[in-house]
Amino acid sequence: MSSPQDSRYDLDAIREEIFTLGTATLYEASGMDCLLSPALRPAWPGAALVARALPVTTAAGDNLALHLAIEQARPGEALVVDAQQADHGYWGEVLTAFAQARGVVGLVILGGVRDVRDIAARRFPVFSTSIALAGTSKDDAGEIGAPMRCGHAVIRRGDVIVADHDGVISIPDDAFATVVSRSRERAEQETEYMRQLEDGASSVTLYGFDRDGRR
Ligand SMILES: O=C([O-])CC(=O)C(=O)O
Ligand SMILES: [Mg+2]
C-alpha cells in the first residue's frame, strides 16, 4: 500500500503548481475515471486541497469513525469520508482543531458539516455534500483505511486527492507524475488558444472544425 512515507511524489514541492493547474485540467489530462461526486462543494470560498487520502466509511448519522481516523492519520493526510450523504453535521470546529493539531490537512465528506465560519477562519479545507446542523451519534467505529468506492473512482490510502472550486478528483500515486506532465502540456496549449482567441481566431477553427461543424 502506498503511504506518505513511501511515496515517490513530493506533494509539498508541487502544491502551488497543482492549485494553478486546477482539477478541471488535471481531470481532463488524466483520461481516468477519477471524479468524486459533483455534489461535493467547498465549505468556504477559496478552499483547496492537495494531499494523500485516508479513506473512511461511517454509519449514517454517526461520527465516531472520524474521531478514530484523526487518531490513526499520518501527518499530511486528508480524510476522504463516505458518510452515506446524510445531512448531519459530522464535522465542525472541534474536529477541525483536533485534525490540525495532528497534522491532518483536509476533509472530503459525502455528508454534512457545520461550524463553517470557524472552519473557514482556521483555513482548513473542507469539501462536503451539505452544510447541516443535525448532530451525530458516536456508536459505530466505521471503517478506516480500506479502499472506498465513490462514483466511478476507487480511493485507496495514499492516493492523491485534489479538490478546488470545480470539484474533487483522486489519482493513484504511480499515475500522478504522468497526469501532472500531461496537465502542463494541456495548460500550455490552452494558453496558446487563449492568445489566438484574443487575437480574433475562432474556437471552431482552433478545434479543427469547418464552419458547418465538420472536421
Ligand atoms: O461535535 C461534533 O460532532 C461535530 C462538530 O460540530 C464539531 O466537530 O465541532
Ligand atoms: Mg461544533
Tab-separated table of C-alpha atoms and ligand atoms in Angstrom:
chain	number	residue	atom	x	y	z
A	1	MET	CA	0.000	0.000	0.000
A	2	SER	CA	1.368	3.437	-0.790
A	3	SER	CA	1.621	5.962	2.032
A	4	PRO	CA	3.036	9.432	2.623
A	5	GLN	CA	6.248	7.753	3.815
A	6	ASP	CA	6.959	5.583	0.797
A	7	SER	CA	5.533	7.847	-1.873
A	8	ARG	CA	7.772	8.769	-4.775
A	9	TYR	CA	5.989	12.054	-5.278
A	10	ASP	CA	6.693	15.106	-3.120
A	11	LEU	CA	3.355	16.933	-2.984
A	12	ASP	CA	4.732	19.854	-0.958
A	13	ALA	CA	7.113	20.749	-3.786
A	14	ILE	CA	4.330	20.923	-6.347
A	15	ARG	CA	1.270	22.082	-4.383
A	16	GLU	CA	1.112	25.640	-5.747
A	17	GLU	CA	1.516	24.428	-9.322
A	18	ILE	CA	-1.303	21.885	-8.810
A	19	PHE	CA	-3.576	24.656	-7.496
A	20	THR	CA	-2.757	26.722	-10.586
A	21	LEU	CA	-3.398	23.829	-12.983
A	22	GLY	CA	-6.699	23.075	-11.193
A	23	THR	CA	-8.916	19.997	-11.092
A	24	ALA	CA	-10.550	20.625	-14.486
A	25	THR	CA	-7.183	20.444	-16.270
A	26	LEU	CA	-5.890	17.555	-14.151
A	27	TYR	CA	-9.081	15.572	-14.724
A	28	GLU	CA	-9.120	16.127	-18.495
A	29	ALA	CA	-5.425	15.344	-18.787
A	30	SER	CA	-5.723	12.176	-16.681
A	31	GLY	CA	-8.067	10.327	-19.031
A	32	MET	CA	-9.152	8.475	-15.883
A	33	ASP	CA	-12.443	7.801	-14.128
A	34	CYS	CA	-11.145	9.722	-11.123
A	35	LEU	CA	-14.054	12.088	-10.360
A	36	LEU	CA	-15.708	12.083	-6.975
A	37	SER	CA	-19.337	13.165	-6.685
A	38	PRO	CA	-20.087	16.588	-8.241
A	39	ALA	CA	-22.296	17.163	-5.178
A	40	LEU	CA	-19.074	17.854	-3.212
A	41	ARG	CA	-18.618	21.614	-2.795
A	42	PRO	CA	-16.110	23.713	-0.826
A	43	ALA	CA	-17.409	24.683	2.633
A	44	TRP	CA	-15.828	28.135	2.230
A	45	PRO	CA	-14.739	30.188	-0.810
A	46	GLY	CA	-11.151	29.552	-1.836
A	47	ALA	CA	-10.777	26.189	-0.063
A	48	ALA	CA	-8.323	23.988	-1.968
A	49	LEU	CA	-6.569	20.747	-1.136
A	50	VAL	CA	-3.739	18.541	-2.440
A	51	ALA	CA	-2.999	15.671	-0.070
A	52	ARG	CA	-2.760	11.939	0.497
A	53	ALA	CA	-6.111	10.234	1.092
A	54	LEU	CA	-7.108	8.308	4.171
A	55	PRO	CA	-10.442	6.661	3.229
A	56	VAL	CA	-13.069	6.418	5.973
A	57	THR	CA	-16.586	4.993	5.951
A	58	THR	CA	-19.075	5.941	8.671
A	59	ALA	CA	-22.548	4.740	9.549
A	60	ALA	CA	-25.275	7.234	8.590
A	61	GLY	CA	-25.549	9.944	11.247
A	62	ASP	CA	-22.595	8.661	13.326
A	63	ASN	CA	-19.190	10.364	13.533
A	64	LEU	CA	-17.201	8.106	15.878
A	65	ALA	CA	-15.130	6.889	12.901
A	66	LEU	CA	-13.965	10.471	12.250
A	67	HIS	CA	-12.582	10.847	15.789
A	68	LEU	CA	-10.815	7.478	15.435
A	69	ALA	CA	-9.498	8.309	11.960
A	70	ILE	CA	-7.832	11.522	13.144
A	71	GLU	CA	-6.018	9.474	15.794
A	72	GLN	CA	-4.840	6.991	13.162
A	73	ALA	CA	-3.971	9.505	10.429
A	74	ARG	CA	-0.422	10.277	9.383
A	75	PRO	CA	0.575	13.944	9.117
A	76	GLY	CA	-0.168	15.233	5.629
A	77	GLU	CA	-3.187	13.008	5.066
A	78	ALA	CA	-6.720	14.226	4.334
A	79	LEU	CA	-9.787	12.240	5.384
A	80	VAL	CA	-11.940	11.143	2.449
A	81	VAL	CA	-15.202	10.049	4.005
A	82	ASP	CA	-18.266	8.191	2.817
A	83	ALA	CA	-20.814	9.296	5.429
A	84	GLN	CA	-23.762	7.975	3.390
A	85	GLN	CA	-24.538	11.516	2.161
A	86	ALA	CA	-26.712	12.052	5.237
A	87	ASP	CA	-27.467	15.652	6.254
A	88	HIS	CA	-25.828	15.583	9.672
A	89	GLY	CA	-23.079	17.868	10.950
A	90	TYR	CA	-20.440	15.122	11.082
A	91	TRP	CA	-17.605	17.622	11.366
A	92	GLY	CA	-17.184	21.072	12.829
A	93	GLU	CA	-14.785	23.331	14.658
A	94	VAL	CA	-13.893	20.807	17.384
A	95	LEU	CA	-12.830	18.091	14.942
A	96	THR	CA	-11.037	20.717	12.839
A	97	ALA	CA	-8.960	21.783	15.841
A	98	PHE	CA	-8.142	18.140	16.627
A	99	ALA	CA	-7.264	17.410	12.980
A	100	GLN	CA	-4.991	20.435	12.691
A	101	ALA	CA	-3.187	19.542	15.912
A	102	ARG	CA	-2.479	16.073	14.469
A	103	GLY	CA	-1.315	17.313	11.049
A	104	VAL	CA	-4.425	16.232	9.124
A	105	VAL	CA	-4.659	18.717	6.249
A	106	GLY	CA	-8.218	18.488	4.914
A	107	LEU	CA	-11.585	16.761	4.692
A	108	VAL	CA	-13.686	15.495	1.801
A	109	ILE	CA	-17.007	14.108	3.053
A	110	LEU	CA	-20.071	12.677	1.389
A	111	GLY	CA	-22.204	14.067	4.191
A	112	GLY	CA	-22.760	17.313	6.059
A	113	VAL	CA	-20.538	19.658	8.080
A	114	ARG	CA	-21.272	22.583	10.412
A	115	ASP	CA	-19.401	25.488	12.088
A	116	VAL	CA	-18.301	26.572	8.607
A	117	ARG	CA	-17.467	30.135	9.688
A	118	ASP	CA	-15.000	28.734	12.221
A	119	ILE	CA	-13.621	26.149	9.783
A	120	ALA	CA	-13.030	28.992	7.301
A	121	ALA	CA	-11.314	31.108	9.964
A	122	ARG	CA	-8.940	28.192	10.538
A	123	ARG	CA	-8.309	27.943	6.754
A	124	PHE	CA	-8.961	24.196	6.956
A	125	PRO	CA	-10.037	22.922	3.512
A	126	VAL	CA	-13.370	21.071	3.685
A	127	PHE	CA	-15.475	19.723	0.809
A	128	SER	CA	-18.897	18.339	1.698
A	129	THR	CA	-22.241	17.491	0.144
A	130	SER	CA	-24.130	19.722	2.586
A	131	ILE	CA	-23.954	22.166	5.456
A	132	ALA	CA	-26.087	20.568	8.166
A	133	LEU	CA	-26.915	21.348	11.781
A	134	ALA	CA	-28.209	17.978	12.976
A	135	GLY	CA	-25.910	16.268	15.469
A	136	THR	CA	-24.449	12.778	15.258
A	137	SER	CA	-24.283	9.681	17.436
A	138	LYS	CA	-20.968	8.025	18.402
A	139	ASP	CA	-21.781	4.325	18.338
A	140	ASP	CA	-20.158	2.893	15.224
A	141	ALA	CA	-16.391	2.636	14.636
A	142	GLY	CA	-16.877	2.560	10.851
A	143	GLU	CA	-14.050	1.513	8.555
A	144	ILE	CA	-10.707	3.316	8.361
A	145	GLY	CA	-8.099	2.855	5.642
A	146	ALA	CA	-9.945	0.329	3.488
A	147	PRO	CA	-10.356	1.073	-0.259
A	148	MET	CA	-13.568	3.025	-0.851
A	149	ARG	CA	-15.687	3.419	-3.964
A	150	CYS	CA	-17.010	6.893	-4.791
A	151	GLY	CA	-18.876	7.137	-8.077
A	152	HIS	CA	-16.572	5.514	-10.630
A	153	ALA	CA	-13.452	6.226	-8.569
A	154	VAL	CA	-11.905	3.805	-6.069
A	155	ILE	CA	-9.920	5.638	-3.387
A	156	ARG	CA	-7.044	3.896	-1.638
A	157	ARG	CA	-4.942	5.163	1.237
A	158	GLY	CA	-2.083	7.251	-0.180
A	159	ASP	CA	-3.854	8.207	-3.410
A	160	VAL	CA	-3.501	11.878	-4.262
A	161	ILE	CA	-6.680	13.876	-3.617
A	162	VAL	CA	-7.042	17.220	-5.359
A	163	ALA	CA	-10.029	19.440	-4.538
A	164	ASP	CA	-10.854	23.000	-5.556
A	165	HIS	CA	-13.659	25.298	-6.769
A	166	ASP	CA	-14.503	22.891	-9.648
A	167	GLY	CA	-14.608	19.530	-7.879
A	168	VAL	CA	-12.689	16.663	-6.329
A	169	ILE	CA	-10.510	14.031	-8.009
A	170	SER	CA	-8.425	11.115	-6.761
A	171	ILE	CA	-5.320	9.883	-8.603
A	172	PRO	CA	-3.147	6.878	-7.680
A	173	ASP	CA	0.417	7.888	-6.743
A	174	ASP	CA	2.004	5.870	-9.547
A	175	ALA	CA	-0.090	7.714	-12.161
A	176	PHE	CA	0.351	11.191	-10.698
A	177	ALA	CA	3.649	12.151	-12.392
A	178	THR	CA	2.182	11.356	-15.823
A	179	VAL	CA	-1.033	13.239	-15.053
A	180	VAL	CA	0.959	16.314	-13.993
A	181	SER	CA	3.119	16.346	-17.110
A	182	ARG	CA	0.060	15.891	-19.386
A	183	SER	CA	-1.685	18.677	-17.454
A	184	ARG	CA	1.254	21.038	-18.049
A	185	GLU	CA	1.042	20.330	-21.791
A	186	ARG	CA	-2.712	20.884	-21.779
A	187	ALA	CA	-2.380	24.158	-19.851
A	188	GLU	CA	0.274	25.386	-22.311
A	189	GLN	CA	-1.958	24.518	-25.258
A	190	GLU	CA	-4.910	26.335	-23.685
A	191	THR	CA	-2.749	29.409	-23.026
A	192	GLU	CA	-1.891	29.409	-26.723
A	193	TYR	CA	-5.608	29.002	-27.636
A	194	MET	CA	-6.467	31.968	-25.411
A	195	ARG	CA	-3.794	34.093	-27.091
A	196	GLN	CA	-5.168	33.229	-30.541
A	197	LEU	CA	-8.807	33.803	-29.477
A	198	GLU	CA	-7.922	37.223	-28.099
A	199	ASP	CA	-6.262	37.933	-31.474
A	200	GLY	CA	-9.572	37.188	-33.225
A	201	ALA	CA	-9.327	33.456	-34.025
A	202	SER	CA	-12.441	31.238	-33.748
A	203	SER	CA	-12.718	28.242	-31.420
A	204	VAL	CA	-14.436	26.415	-34.322
A	205	THR	CA	-11.217	26.617	-36.376
A	206	LEU	CA	-8.909	26.056	-33.398
A	207	TYR	CA	-10.687	22.801	-32.590
A	208	GLY	CA	-10.341	21.696	-36.212
A	209	PHE	CA	-13.912	22.140	-37.493
A	210	ASP	CA	-15.117	23.862	-40.644
A	211	ARG	CA	-17.971	26.379	-40.430
A	212	ASP	CA	-20.558	23.601	-40.902
A	213	GLY	CA	-19.216	21.780	-37.837
A	214	ARG	CA	-17.376	19.069	-39.819
A	215	ARG	CA	-13.779	18.068	-39.059
B	1	LIG	O1	-19.421	17.886	17.561
B	1	LIG	C1	-19.402	17.220	16.533
B	1	LIG	O2	-19.573	16.009	16.499
B	1	LIG	C2	-19.230	17.932	15.207
B	1	LIG	C3	-18.932	19.365	15.459
B	1	LIG	O3	-19.810	20.199	15.481
B	1	LIG	C4	-17.548	19.736	15.774
B	1	LIG	O4	-16.610	18.980	15.485
B	1	LIG	O5	-17.366	20.879	16.237
B	2	MG	MG	-19.259	22.026	16.670
